[in-house]
PDB file of C-alpha atoms and ligand atoms in Angstrom:
ATOM      1  CA  UNK A1435      -2.065  30.791  33.775  1.00 72.00           C
ATOM      2  CA  UNK A1436      -0.636  33.431  36.320  1.00 89.00           C
ATOM      3  CA  UNK A1437       2.768  34.061  35.219  1.00 96.00           C
ATOM      4  CA  UNK A1438       5.487  35.769  36.499  1.00 96.00           C
ATOM      5  CA  UNK A1439       8.983  37.285  35.166  1.00 96.00           C
ATOM      6  CA  UNK A1440      12.144  36.988  36.895  1.00 96.00           C
ATOM      7  CA  UNK A1441      14.985  38.760  35.512  1.00 94.00           C
ATOM      8  CA  UNK A1442      14.658  37.691  32.167  1.00 93.00           C
ATOM      9  CA  UNK A1443      12.570  34.535  32.611  1.00 95.00           C
ATOM     10  CA  UNK A1444       8.923  33.942  32.286  1.00 97.00           C
ATOM     11  CA  UNK A1445       7.066  31.314  34.469  1.00 97.00           C
ATOM     12  CA  UNK A1446       4.088  30.025  35.074  1.00 97.00           C
ATOM     13  CA  UNK A1447       2.319  28.136  38.041  1.00 97.00           C
ATOM     14  CA  UNK A1448       2.101  24.503  38.039  1.00 97.00           C
ATOM     15  CA  UNK A1449       2.224  23.476  41.885  1.00 98.00           C
ATOM     16  CA  UNK A1450      -0.522  25.728  43.859  1.00 98.00           C
ATOM     17  CA  UNK A1451      -0.127  26.419  47.515  1.00 98.00           C
ATOM     18  CA  UNK A1452      -2.575  23.878  49.132  1.00 98.00           C
ATOM     19  CA  UNK A1453      -1.105  21.280  46.331  1.00 98.00           C
ATOM     20  CA  UNK A1454       2.388  21.169  47.918  1.00 98.00           C
ATOM     21  CA  UNK A1455       0.874  21.796  51.206  1.00 98.00           C
ATOM     22  CA  UNK A1456      -1.110  18.813  51.280  1.00 98.00           C
ATOM     23  CA  UNK A1457       1.584  16.471  49.134  1.00 98.00           C
ATOM     24  CA  UNK A1458       3.734  17.771  52.600  1.00 98.00           C
ATOM     25  CA  UNK A1459       1.364  17.074  55.258  1.00 98.00           C
ATOM     26  CA  UNK A1460       1.271  13.176  53.569  1.00 98.00           C
ATOM     27  CA  UNK A1461       5.207  13.433  53.842  1.00 98.00           C
ATOM     28  CA  UNK A1462       5.747  14.256  57.375  1.00 98.00           C
ATOM     29  CA  UNK A1463       2.121  11.477  58.084  1.00 98.00           C
ATOM     30  CA  UNK A1464       4.782   8.977  56.858  1.00 98.00           C
ATOM     31  CA  UNK A1465       8.346   9.868  58.483  1.00 98.00           C
ATOM     32  CA  UNK A1466       5.257  10.678  61.962  1.00 98.00           C
ATOM     33  CA  UNK A1467       4.869   6.520  61.326  1.00 97.00           C
ATOM     34  CA  UNK A1468       8.437   5.272  60.844  1.00 97.00           C
ATOM     35  CA  UNK A1469       9.797   7.650  63.698  1.00 97.00           C
ATOM     36  CA  UNK A1470       7.379   6.869  65.820  1.00 90.00           C
ATOM     37  CA  UNK A1471       9.484   3.813  68.041  1.00 89.00           C
ATOM     38  CA  UNK A1472      12.238   4.213  66.652  1.00 91.00           C
ATOM     39  CA  UNK A1473      13.645   5.972  69.676  1.00 87.00           C
ATOM     40  CA  UNK A1474      16.404   8.327  70.433  1.00 93.00           C
ATOM     41  CA  UNK A1475      16.102  12.368  68.448  1.00 96.00           C
ATOM     42  CA  UNK A1476      16.207  12.475  65.050  1.00 97.00           C
ATOM     43  CA  UNK A1477      18.103  14.849  63.535  1.00 96.00           C
ATOM     44  CA  UNK A1478      16.470  17.212  60.772  1.00 97.00           C
ATOM     45  CA  UNK A1479      19.367  17.977  58.381  1.00 96.00           C
ATOM     46  CA  UNK A1480      18.132  20.770  56.194  1.00 96.00           C
ATOM     47  CA  UNK A1481      20.158  21.949  53.061  1.00 95.00           C
ATOM     48  CA  UNK A1482      19.915  25.424  52.324  1.00 93.00           C
ATOM     49  CA  UNK A1483      19.500  27.397  50.636  1.00 92.00           C
ATOM     50  CA  UNK A1484      16.307  25.915  48.912  1.00 95.00           C
ATOM     51  CA  UNK A1485      15.224  23.711  51.624  1.00 97.00           C
ATOM     52  CA  UNK A1486      13.772  26.703  54.058  1.00 97.00           C
ATOM     53  CA  UNK A1487      10.035  26.952  52.975  1.00 98.00           C
ATOM     54  CA  UNK A1488       9.789  23.085  52.981  1.00 98.00           C
ATOM     55  CA  UNK A1489      12.026  22.155  56.251  1.00 98.00           C
ATOM     56  CA  UNK A1490       9.517  24.544  58.425  1.00 98.00           C
ATOM     57  CA  UNK A1491       6.669  23.536  57.023  1.00 98.00           C
ATOM     58  CA  UNK A1492       7.215  20.161  57.109  1.00 98.00           C
ATOM     59  CA  UNK A1493       8.420  20.380  61.269  1.00 98.00           C
ATOM     60  CA  UNK A1494       4.908  21.668  61.864  1.00 98.00           C
ATOM     61  CA  UNK A1495       3.041  18.459  61.344  1.00 98.00           C
ATOM     62  CA  UNK A1496       6.231  16.109  63.108  1.00 98.00           C
ATOM     63  CA  UNK A1497       4.939  15.061  65.824  1.00 96.00           C
ATOM     64  CA  UNK A1498       7.957  12.925  67.874  1.00 96.00           C
ATOM     65  CA  UNK A1499      10.595  15.036  69.709  1.00 96.00           C
ATOM     66  CA  UNK A1500      13.276  16.026  67.120  1.00 97.00           C
ATOM     67  CA  UNK A1501      16.032  18.694  66.329  1.00 96.00           C
ATOM     68  CA  UNK A1502      16.567  20.196  63.235  1.00 96.00           C
ATOM     69  CA  UNK A1503      20.101  22.376  62.115  1.00 95.00           C
ATOM     70  CA  UNK A1504      21.365  22.934  58.615  1.00 94.00           C
ATOM     71  CA  UNK A1505      24.354  22.939  56.295  1.00 93.00           C
ATOM     72  CA  UNK A1506      24.883  25.002  52.906  1.00 90.00           C
ATOM     73  CA  UNK A1507      25.622  23.563  49.304  1.00 81.00           C
ATOM     74  CA  UNK A1508      25.425  25.294  46.641  1.00 73.00           C
ATOM     75  CA  UNK A1509      25.761  23.438  42.850  1.00 66.00           C
ATOM     76  CA  UNK A1510      23.255  25.926  40.691  1.00 58.00           C
ATOM     77  CA  UNK A1511      24.482  28.482  38.623  1.00 58.00           C
ATOM     78  CA  UNK A1512      21.382  29.979  35.859  1.00 62.00           C
ATOM     79  CA  UNK A1513      19.722  26.846  35.185  1.00 66.00           C
ATOM     80  CA  UNK A1514      21.702  24.006  35.392  1.00 64.00           C
ATOM     81  CA  UNK A1515      23.735  21.793  37.563  1.00 61.00           C
ATOM     82  CA  UNK A1516      27.306  22.915  37.778  1.00 61.00           C
ATOM     83  CA  UNK A1517      27.979  19.418  38.636  1.00 63.00           C
ATOM     84  CA  UNK A1518      30.682  20.332  41.596  1.00 70.00           C
ATOM     85  CA  UNK A1519      29.330  21.005  45.025  1.00 72.00           C
ATOM     86  CA  UNK A1520      30.572  23.498  47.121  1.00 73.00           C
ATOM     87  CA  UNK A1521      30.406  22.777  50.994  1.00 72.00           C
ATOM     88  CA  UNK A1522      29.336  26.953  52.198  1.00 72.00           C
ATOM     89  CA  UNK A1523      28.600  25.954  55.478  1.00 76.00           C
ATOM     90  CA  UNK A1524      29.419  22.343  57.230  1.00 75.00           C
ATOM     91  CA  UNK A1525      27.695  20.207  59.549  1.00 80.00           C
ATOM     92  CA  UNK A1526      28.201  21.328  62.874  1.00 76.00           C
ATOM     93  CA  UNK A1527      26.541  18.720  64.997  1.00 76.00           C
ATOM     94  CA  UNK A1528      27.380  15.355  66.516  1.00 86.00           C
ATOM     95  CA  UNK A1529      25.277  12.897  64.228  1.00 93.00           C
ATOM     96  CA  UNK A1530      27.133   9.717  65.566  1.00 95.00           C
ATOM     97  CA  UNK A1531      24.852   7.350  66.686  1.00 95.00           C
ATOM     98  CA  UNK A1532      21.465   9.431  65.953  1.00 96.00           C
ATOM     99  CA  UNK A1533      18.909   8.648  63.276  1.00 97.00           C
ATOM    100  CA  UNK A1534      19.268  11.705  60.752  1.00 96.00           C
ATOM    101  CA  UNK A1535      16.927  12.956  57.868  1.00 97.00           C
ATOM    102  CA  UNK A1536      18.448  15.273  54.943  1.00 97.00           C
ATOM    103  CA  UNK A1537      15.891  18.123  53.922  1.00 98.00           C
ATOM    104  CA  UNK A1538      16.176  18.473  50.314  1.00 97.00           C
ATOM    105  CA  UNK A1539      14.220  21.535  48.227  1.00 97.00           C
ATOM    106  CA  UNK A1540      14.651  19.037  45.073  1.00 97.00           C
ATOM    107  CA  UNK A1541      16.820  16.195  44.075  1.00 96.00           C
ATOM    108  CA  UNK A1542      17.816  16.809  40.104  1.00 94.00           C
ATOM    109  CA  UNK A1543      20.891  14.778  38.774  1.00 92.00           C
ATOM    110  CA  UNK A1544      21.600  13.694  42.720  1.00 93.00           C
ATOM    111  CA  UNK A1545      24.834  14.781  42.828  1.00 89.00           C
ATOM    112  CA  UNK A1546      24.093  17.019  46.109  1.00 89.00           C
ATOM    113  CA  UNK A1547      22.639  14.397  47.981  1.00 93.00           C
ATOM    114  CA  UNK A1548      25.075  11.927  46.873  1.00 92.00           C
ATOM    115  CA  UNK A1549      27.927  14.603  48.255  1.00 88.00           C
ATOM    116  CA  UNK A1550      26.300  14.892  51.679  1.00 91.00           C
ATOM    117  CA  UNK A1551      25.444  10.835  51.913  1.00 92.00           C
ATOM    118  CA  UNK A1552      29.112  10.438  51.268  1.00 90.00           C
ATOM    119  CA  UNK A1553      30.384  12.944  53.800  1.00 87.00           C
ATOM    120  CA  UNK A1554      27.656  12.237  57.074  1.00 92.00           C
ATOM    121  CA  UNK A1555      28.275   8.163  56.578  1.00 91.00           C
ATOM    122  CA  UNK A1556      31.466   8.824  57.755  1.00 90.00           C
ATOM    123  CA  UNK A1557      30.567   9.851  61.352  1.00 92.00           C
ATOM    124  CA  UNK A1558      28.539   6.794  61.600  1.00 94.00           C
ATOM    125  CA  UNK A1559      25.418   8.208  62.093  1.00 96.00           C
ATOM    126  CA  UNK A1560      22.596   5.271  63.567  1.00 96.00           C
ATOM    127  CA  UNK A1561      20.431   6.056  59.861  1.00 96.00           C
ATOM    128  CA  UNK A1562      20.453   8.136  56.836  1.00 96.00           C
ATOM    129  CA  UNK A1563      17.170   9.302  55.396  1.00 97.00           C
ATOM    130  CA  UNK A1564      16.589  11.749  52.493  1.00 98.00           C
ATOM    131  CA  UNK A1565      13.284  13.674  52.424  1.00 98.00           C
ATOM    132  CA  UNK A1566      12.635  15.964  49.333  1.00 98.00           C
ATOM    133  CA  UNK A1567      10.202  18.316  48.730  1.00 98.00           C
ATOM    134  CA  UNK A1568      10.587  17.398  44.739  1.00 98.00           C
ATOM    135  CA  UNK A1569      11.892  14.780  42.917  1.00 98.00           C
ATOM    136  CA  UNK A1570      13.148  14.417  39.134  1.00 97.00           C
ATOM    137  CA  UNK A1571      13.728  10.797  38.994  1.00 97.00           C
ATOM    138  CA  UNK A1572      14.120  11.702  34.952  1.00 96.00           C
ATOM    139  CA  UNK A1573      17.480  12.930  35.537  1.00 95.00           C
ATOM    140  CA  UNK A1574      18.821  11.090  38.737  1.00 96.00           C
ATOM    141  CA  UNK A1575      21.710   9.219  38.192  1.00 95.00           C
ATOM    142  CA  UNK A1576      22.770   8.133  41.295  1.00 95.00           C
ATOM    143  CA  UNK A1577      21.748   4.737  43.476  1.00 93.00           C
ATOM    144  CA  UNK A1578      20.614   6.263  47.113  1.00 93.00           C
ATOM    145  CA  UNK A1579      16.801   5.691  47.816  1.00 95.00           C
ATOM    146  CA  UNK A1580      15.189   9.091  48.189  1.00 97.00           C
ATOM    147  CA  UNK A1581      13.153   7.416  50.563  1.00 98.00           C
ATOM    148  CA  UNK A1582      10.477  10.632  51.217  1.00 98.00           C
ATOM    149  CA  UNK A1583       9.797  12.369  48.187  1.00 98.00           C
ATOM    150  CA  UNK A1584       6.705  14.629  48.795  1.00 98.00           C
ATOM    151  CA  UNK A1585       6.197  15.210  44.997  1.00 98.00           C
ATOM    152  CA  UNK A1586       7.471  13.564  41.499  1.00 98.00           C
ATOM    153  CA  UNK A1587       7.849  16.298  38.985  1.00 98.00           C
ATOM    154  CA  UNK A1588       9.329  16.061  35.211  1.00 96.00           C
ATOM    155  CA  UNK A1589      13.054  17.832  34.304  1.00 95.00           C
ATOM    156  CA  UNK A1590      11.490  21.700  33.465  1.00 93.00           C
ATOM    157  CA  UNK A1591      13.310  24.217  35.654  1.00 95.00           C
ATOM    158  CA  UNK A1592      10.953  24.836  38.871  1.00 97.00           C
ATOM    159  CA  UNK A1593      11.032  28.015  40.926  1.00 98.00           C
ATOM    160  CA  UNK A1594       8.869  29.304  43.578  1.00 98.00           C
ATOM    161  CA  UNK A1595       8.076  28.016  47.433  1.00 98.00           C
ATOM    162  CA  UNK A1596      12.180  27.956  48.513  1.00 98.00           C
ATOM    163  CA  UNK A1597      13.561  27.654  44.731  1.00 97.00           C
ATOM    164  CA  UNK A1598      15.487  29.958  43.469  1.00 96.00           C
ATOM    165  CA  UNK A1599      16.185  31.499  39.566  1.00 95.00           C
ATOM    166  CA  UNK A1600      20.028  32.891  40.485  1.00 92.00           C
ATOM    167  CA  UNK A1601      18.561  33.880  44.031  1.00 93.00           C
ATOM    168  CA  UNK A1602      15.391  35.558  42.943  1.00 97.00           C
ATOM    169  CA  UNK A1603      11.480  34.119  43.496  1.00 97.00           C
ATOM    170  CA  UNK A1604      12.463  31.894  46.724  1.00 98.00           C
ATOM    171  CA  UNK A1605       9.114  33.738  48.409  1.00 98.00           C
ATOM    172  CA  UNK A1606       6.639  33.266  46.025  1.00 98.00           C
ATOM    173  CA  UNK A1607       4.021  30.613  47.410  1.00 98.00           C
ATOM    174  CA  UNK A1608       3.707  28.110  44.641  1.00 98.00           C
ATOM    175  CA  UNK A1609       6.051  26.469  42.789  1.00 98.00           C
ATOM    176  CA  UNK A1610       6.656  28.075  38.718  1.00 98.00           C
ATOM    177  CA  UNK A1611       8.082  26.015  35.700  1.00 97.00           C
ATOM    178  CA  UNK A1612      10.159  27.523  33.343  1.00 95.00           C
ATOM    179  CA  UNK A1613       7.917  28.679  30.249  1.00 95.00           C
ATOM    180  CA  UNK A1614      10.017  27.710  27.001  1.00 82.00           C
ATOM    181  CA  UNK A1615       9.691  30.645  24.686  1.00 69.00           C
TER     182      UNK A1615
HETATM  183  P1  5GP B1784      21.546  18.117  42.126  1.00 55.31           P
HETATM  184  O1  5GP B1784      22.789  17.844  42.895  1.00 55.31           O
HETATM  185  O2  5GP B1784      20.655  16.671  42.540  1.00 55.31           O
HETATM  186  O3  5GP B1784      21.571  17.904  40.288  1.00 55.31           O
HETATM  187  O4  5GP B1784      20.831  19.068  42.313  1.00 55.31           O
HETATM  188  C1  5GP B1784      20.294  19.774  43.420  1.00 55.31           C
HETATM  189  C2  5GP B1784      20.225  20.991  43.808  1.00 55.31           C
HETATM  190  O5  5GP B1784      19.942  21.940  42.183  1.00 55.31           O
HETATM  191  C3  5GP B1784      18.699  21.342  44.754  1.00 55.31           C
HETATM  192  O6  5GP B1784      19.194  21.326  45.975  1.00 55.31           O
HETATM  193  C4  5GP B1784      18.810  23.120  43.907  1.00 55.31           C
HETATM  194  O7  5GP B1784      19.691  24.027  44.829  1.00 55.31           O
HETATM  195  C5  5GP B1784      18.675  22.641  42.606  1.00 55.31           C
HETATM  196  N1  5GP B1784      17.774  22.322  41.511  1.00 55.31           N
HETATM  197  C6  5GP B1784      17.952  21.097  40.519  1.00 55.31           C
HETATM  198  N2  5GP B1784      16.530  21.049  39.993  1.00 55.31           N
HETATM  199  C7  5GP B1784      16.298  22.626  40.064  1.00 55.31           C
HETATM  200  C8  5GP B1784      15.230  24.063  39.927  1.00 55.31           C
HETATM  201  O8  5GP B1784      14.522  23.635  38.647  1.00 55.31           O
HETATM  202  N3  5GP B1784      14.821  24.525  40.240  1.00 55.31           N
HETATM  203  C9  5GP B1784      15.866  24.970  40.935  1.00 55.31           C
HETATM  204  N4  5GP B1784      15.673  26.401  41.246  1.00 55.31           N
HETATM  205  N5  5GP B1784      16.788  24.681  41.637  1.00 55.31           N
HETATM  206  C10 5GP B1784      17.062  23.031  41.160  1.00 55.31           C
HETATM  207 MG1   MG B1785      19.386  22.288  47.074  1.00 55.31          MG
END
């Protein structure tokens, strides 16, 4: 199994690049089918930093007129969630009456996504759905429906394809999981 070391931790390949791309392809097909006849110009709202690779792959496969924008949140330090979500770059777009699709790298406890949902609903969008590259159903604690997960995974800490361990590993083309030693 291919391994990488980032700072003090070792990781092994868990989801190869081809599998990630196939899952994103399948998710894009679902979103295309659901939004084709909805009208308006939906806004894909990427959550930085982790979602940058996922949103760039996903958007290339979207076949209806759309816009893309970003917000920046932070809640993780090292390998565990701090539980407090900090908004580093807030919403700059007018979303009133528009269809919004939040694009996350991973939904774990759901704290980040709940924070975003609560702040966005106040701006009266026509609809909001959540697309996430990875979903950990085993640690999810919120009630918002995660309508568009590309892949579901167990509760391991993972890196790669945008996801980091203390800012390292975002550039990896495969997804790696931490090796218990
Ligand atoms: P939540 O608020 O759902 O607990 O976690 C959301 C954020 O924590 C994600 O957007 C991501 O940035 C980070 N996160 C959650 N699980 C993991 C993981 O396994 N690996 C990495 N690198 N980040 C994670
Ligand atoms: Mg994130």
